[in-house]
Short mmCIF file of N, CA and C in Angstrom, two decimals:
data_model
loop_
_atom_site.label_atom_id
_atom_site.label_comp_id
_atom_site.label_asym_id
_atom_site.label_seq_id
_atom_site.Cartn_x
_atom_site.Cartn_y
_atom_site.Cartn_z
N UNK A 1 170.43 187.98 154.21
CA UNK A 1 169.64 187.77 155.33
C UNK A 1 169.40 186.91 156.43
N UNK A 2 168.77 186.29 156.23
CA UNK A 2 167.84 184.66 156.13
C UNK A 2 168.22 184.22 156.37
N UNK A 3 169.71 183.84 156.13
CA UNK A 3 170.84 182.69 156.58
C UNK A 3 171.00 183.54 158.66
N UNK A 4 171.56 184.98 158.47
CA UNK A 4 171.79 185.98 159.62
C UNK A 4 170.41 184.92 160.40
N UNK A 5 169.96 185.76 160.32
CA UNK A 5 168.27 185.43 160.67
C UNK A 5 167.73 184.36 161.73
N UNK A 6 167.97 183.12 160.52
CA UNK A 6 167.71 182.04 160.62
C UNK A 6 168.64 181.01 162.06
N UNK A 7 169.69 182.02 162.31
CA UNK A 7 170.55 181.89 163.27
C UNK A 7 170.16 182.05 165.05
N UNK A 8 169.47 183.63 164.65
CA UNK A 8 169.06 184.09 165.99
C UNK A 8 167.86 183.20 166.68
N UNK A 9 167.65 182.84 168.02
CA UNK A 9 166.96 183.17 169.43
C UNK A 9 164.93 183.51 169.48
N UNK A 10 165.21 184.44 168.36
CA UNK A 10 163.98 184.75 168.74
C UNK A 10 164.12 186.12 168.07
N UNK A 11 163.24 186.64 167.16
CA UNK A 11 163.28 188.13 166.63
C UNK A 11 162.10 188.94 166.74
N UNK A 12 162.17 189.79 167.33
CA UNK A 12 161.75 190.76 167.54
C UNK A 12 160.65 191.35 165.82
N UNK A 13 159.25 191.94 165.67
CA UNK A 13 159.49 192.25 164.85
C UNK A 13 158.38 193.72 165.92
N UNK A 14 158.43 195.20 165.22
CA UNK A 14 157.24 196.44 165.63
C UNK A 14 156.52 197.11 165.54
N UNK A 15 155.41 197.12 165.15
CA UNK A 15 155.02 198.54 164.55
C UNK A 15 154.22 198.52 163.28
N UNK A 16 153.25 198.92 162.73
CA UNK A 16 152.41 198.49 162.04
C UNK A 16 153.09 198.29 160.31
N UNK A 17 154.15 199.52 159.98
CA UNK A 17 155.08 198.90 158.66
C UNK A 17 156.02 197.76 158.54
N UNK A 18 156.14 197.27 159.47
CA UNK A 18 157.24 196.16 158.98
C UNK A 18 156.08 194.96 159.40
N UNK A 19 155.51 194.33 160.54
CA UNK A 19 153.26 194.11 160.35
C UNK A 19 153.19 193.78 159.02
N UNK A 20 152.86 195.00 158.34
CA UNK A 20 152.32 195.53 157.13
C UNK A 20 153.52 194.35 156.40
N UNK A 21 154.47 194.08 156.26
CA UNK A 21 155.71 193.50 155.25
C UNK A 21 155.37 192.15 155.69
N UNK A 22 155.48 191.76 156.78
CA UNK A 22 155.29 190.92 157.25
C UNK A 22 154.58 190.51 157.03
N UNK A 23 153.03 190.55 156.64
CA UNK A 23 152.27 190.07 155.81
C UNK A 23 152.38 189.81 154.93
N UNK A 24 153.54 191.00 154.37
CA UNK A 24 152.99 191.30 152.47
C UNK A 24 152.05 192.28 152.37
N UNK A 25 151.77 192.74 153.25
CA UNK A 25 150.71 194.01 153.62
C UNK A 25 149.39 192.99 152.65
N UNK A 26 148.64 192.23 153.18
CA UNK A 26 148.01 191.02 151.76
C UNK A 26 146.62 191.59 153.00
N UNK A 27 145.53 191.26 152.77
CA UNK A 27 144.32 191.91 153.23
C UNK A 27 143.93 189.17 154.41
N UNK A 28 144.69 189.15 154.73
CA UNK A 28 144.39 187.65 155.07
C UNK A 28 143.36 187.85 156.03
N UNK A 29 142.02 187.44 155.99
CA UNK A 29 141.35 186.91 157.25
C UNK A 29 141.90 186.95 158.14
N UNK A 30 141.34 187.45 159.40
CA UNK A 30 141.14 187.56 160.15
C UNK A 30 141.76 186.52 161.51
N UNK A 31 140.88 185.52 160.99
CA UNK A 31 141.42 184.48 161.93
C UNK A 31 142.39 183.93 160.71
N UNK A 32 142.93 183.76 160.40
CA UNK A 32 144.27 183.41 159.24
C UNK A 32 144.90 182.95 160.24
N UNK A 33 145.46 181.59 161.07
CA UNK A 33 146.52 181.32 161.80
C UNK A 33 147.86 181.74 161.69
N UNK A 34 148.42 182.73 162.63
CA UNK A 34 149.47 183.16 161.81
C UNK A 34 151.21 182.86 161.80
N UNK A 35 150.66 181.65 161.94
CA UNK A 35 151.94 180.49 161.79
C UNK A 35 152.45 180.24 160.54
N UNK A 36 150.55 180.20 159.64
CA UNK A 36 150.48 180.06 158.57
C UNK A 36 151.37 180.81 157.50
N UNK A 37 151.12 182.52 158.11
CA UNK A 37 150.90 183.38 157.30
C UNK A 37 151.97 183.77 156.97
N UNK A 38 152.92 183.84 158.16
CA UNK A 38 154.33 184.20 158.76
C UNK A 38 155.51 182.62 158.49
N UNK A 39 155.15 181.61 158.42
CA UNK A 39 155.93 180.67 158.21
C UNK A 39 157.04 180.48 157.66
N UNK A 40 157.17 181.32 156.33
CA UNK A 40 157.88 181.24 155.58
C UNK A 40 159.29 182.00 156.44
N UNK A 41 160.20 182.17 156.94
CA UNK A 41 160.42 183.58 158.09
C UNK A 41 161.34 182.65 158.99
N UNK A 42 162.42 183.20 159.08
CA UNK A 42 163.02 182.16 159.05
C UNK A 42 163.98 182.13 160.29
N UNK A 43 163.35 182.50 161.56
CA UNK A 43 163.45 182.14 162.89
C UNK A 43 162.75 182.58 163.16
N UNK A 44 162.47 182.55 164.73
CA UNK A 44 161.10 182.35 165.46
C UNK A 44 160.87 183.50 165.97
N UNK A 45 159.81 184.05 166.06
CA UNK A 45 159.24 185.50 164.79
C UNK A 45 158.77 185.97 166.70
N UNK A 46 158.35 186.78 167.45
CA UNK A 46 157.73 187.68 167.74
C UNK A 46 157.06 189.34 167.24
N UNK A 47 155.43 189.27 166.40
CA UNK A 47 155.67 190.60 165.86
C UNK A 47 154.62 191.90 167.11
N UNK A 48 154.41 192.46 167.13
CA UNK A 48 154.29 193.31 168.20
C UNK A 48 153.90 194.48 167.37
N UNK A 49 152.18 194.78 168.08
CA UNK A 49 151.55 196.08 167.02
C UNK A 49 150.46 196.01 167.04
N UNK A 50 150.13 197.81 167.36
CA UNK A 50 148.63 198.49 168.01
C UNK A 50 148.80 198.28 166.44
N UNK A 51 146.97 197.74 166.78
CA UNK A 51 146.74 197.89 165.35
C UNK A 51 145.79 199.01 165.56
N UNK A 52 146.27 199.87 163.90
CA UNK A 52 145.83 201.08 163.27
C UNK A 52 145.32 200.96 162.26
N UNK A 53 144.76 199.73 161.31
CA UNK A 53 144.44 199.44 160.24
C UNK A 53 143.64 197.93 159.90
N UNK A 54 142.79 197.67 158.92
CA UNK A 54 141.76 196.69 159.13
C UNK A 54 142.89 195.83 157.68
N UNK A 55 143.49 194.82 159.23
CA UNK A 55 144.68 194.39 158.32
C UNK A 55 145.12 193.77 159.13
N UNK A 56 145.63 192.11 159.21
CA UNK A 56 146.32 191.95 160.35
C UNK A 56 145.66 190.05 160.10
N UNK A 57 146.54 189.17 161.17
CA UNK A 57 146.10 187.80 160.63
C UNK A 57 145.81 187.12 163.04
N UNK A 58 145.86 185.85 162.10
CA UNK A 58 145.80 185.49 164.15
C UNK A 58 145.04 185.56 164.99
N UNK A 59 143.91 186.39 164.87
CA UNK A 59 143.18 186.53 165.41
C UNK A 59 142.29 185.11 166.09
N UNK A 60 141.61 185.50 166.78
CA UNK A 60 140.26 184.47 167.47
C UNK A 60 138.67 184.72 167.47
N UNK A 61 138.16 184.28 166.34
CA UNK A 61 136.84 184.90 166.14
C UNK A 61 136.61 185.64 168.12
N UNK A 62 137.02 184.77 168.52
CA UNK A 62 135.75 184.97 169.91
C UNK A 62 136.38 186.88 170.36
N UNK A 63 137.64 186.52 170.69
CA UNK A 63 138.44 187.45 170.44
C UNK A 63 137.84 189.09 169.61
N UNK A 64 137.80 188.75 167.85
CA UNK A 64 137.61 189.98 167.72
C UNK A 64 136.55 190.84 168.18
N UNK A 65 135.07 189.49 168.57
CA UNK A 65 133.69 189.34 168.35
C UNK A 65 133.66 190.39 170.15
N UNK A 66 134.34 190.25 170.50
CA UNK A 66 134.91 190.45 172.18
C UNK A 66 135.28 192.00 172.15
N UNK A 67 136.29 192.28 171.45
CA UNK A 67 137.27 193.79 171.08
C UNK A 67 135.47 194.57 170.43
N UNK A 68 134.08 194.18 169.15
CA UNK A 68 134.04 195.40 168.09
C UNK A 68 132.80 195.16 169.52
N UNK A 69 132.42 194.68 170.75
CA UNK A 69 130.96 194.06 171.37
C UNK A 69 131.88 195.86 172.33
N UNK A 70 132.93 195.61 172.77
CA UNK A 70 133.67 196.93 173.64
C UNK A 70 133.74 198.06 172.62
N UNK A 71 134.36 197.80 171.36
CA UNK A 71 135.29 199.20 170.32
C UNK A 71 134.56 199.21 169.50
N UNK A 72 133.61 199.94 168.73
CA UNK A 72 132.95 199.28 167.30
C UNK A 72 134.64 199.85 166.07
N UNK A 73 135.62 201.02 167.24
CA UNK A 73 136.31 201.14 165.82
C UNK A 73 138.19 200.22 166.12
N UNK A 74 137.51 199.20 166.72
CA UNK A 74 139.29 198.09 167.08
C UNK A 74 139.35 197.86 166.64
N UNK A 75 139.88 198.08 165.37
CA UNK A 75 140.97 197.32 164.08
C UNK A 75 141.18 199.15 163.77
N UNK A 76 140.86 199.38 164.05
CA UNK A 76 141.45 201.31 163.62
C UNK A 76 141.94 202.10 164.27
N UNK A 77 141.84 201.83 165.95
CA UNK A 77 141.37 203.12 167.03
C UNK A 77 142.49 203.34 167.66
N UNK A 78 143.14 202.44 167.25
CA UNK A 78 144.65 202.90 168.19
C UNK A 78 144.43 202.00 169.27
N UNK A 79 143.90 201.41 169.85
CA UNK A 79 143.50 201.09 171.68
C UNK A 79 143.37 199.32 172.19
N UNK A 80 143.64 199.38 171.07
CA UNK A 80 144.69 197.41 170.67
C UNK A 80 145.92 197.11 170.15
N UNK A 81 146.02 195.71 170.49
CA UNK A 81 146.78 194.83 170.01
C UNK A 81 146.58 193.97 170.06
N UNK A 82 148.29 193.34 169.25
CA UNK A 82 148.75 191.67 169.22
C UNK A 82 150.22 191.38 169.46
N UNK A 83 149.95 190.40 170.48
CA UNK A 83 151.34 189.67 170.40
C UNK A 83 151.66 188.82 169.73
N UNK A 84 152.60 188.70 168.55
CA UNK A 84 151.55 187.59 167.83
C UNK A 84 152.94 186.44 167.94
N UNK A 85 153.08 185.06 168.51
CA UNK A 85 154.73 184.43 168.11
C UNK A 85 154.65 183.59 167.68
N UNK A 86 155.13 182.56 166.84
CA UNK A 86 155.93 181.56 165.80
C UNK A 86 157.20 181.22 165.92
N UNK A 87 157.40 179.94 166.05
CA UNK A 87 158.31 178.75 166.12
C UNK A 87 158.75 177.96 165.44
N UNK A 88 159.29 178.33 163.83
CA UNK A 88 158.71 177.34 163.20
C UNK A 88 159.98 176.32 163.32
#
């Protein structure tokens, strides 16, 4: 599978379950760079996710602070999301 994916120009992954798999279902620091977490992926990758659980990475401290000021449940209420790109 990795060999087949490595020939792709861009792979999209969307949804909570796929994002959890991508992160190894681990609690990374939310500001851990996405490229460090998903660096093992064999092709350019775009991850799309609506935040519904306190699990993620690649988010700026400033962005998280802004979201928390606007919405105390920003990590879990499904009103916020991320689009993350990794190009090896």
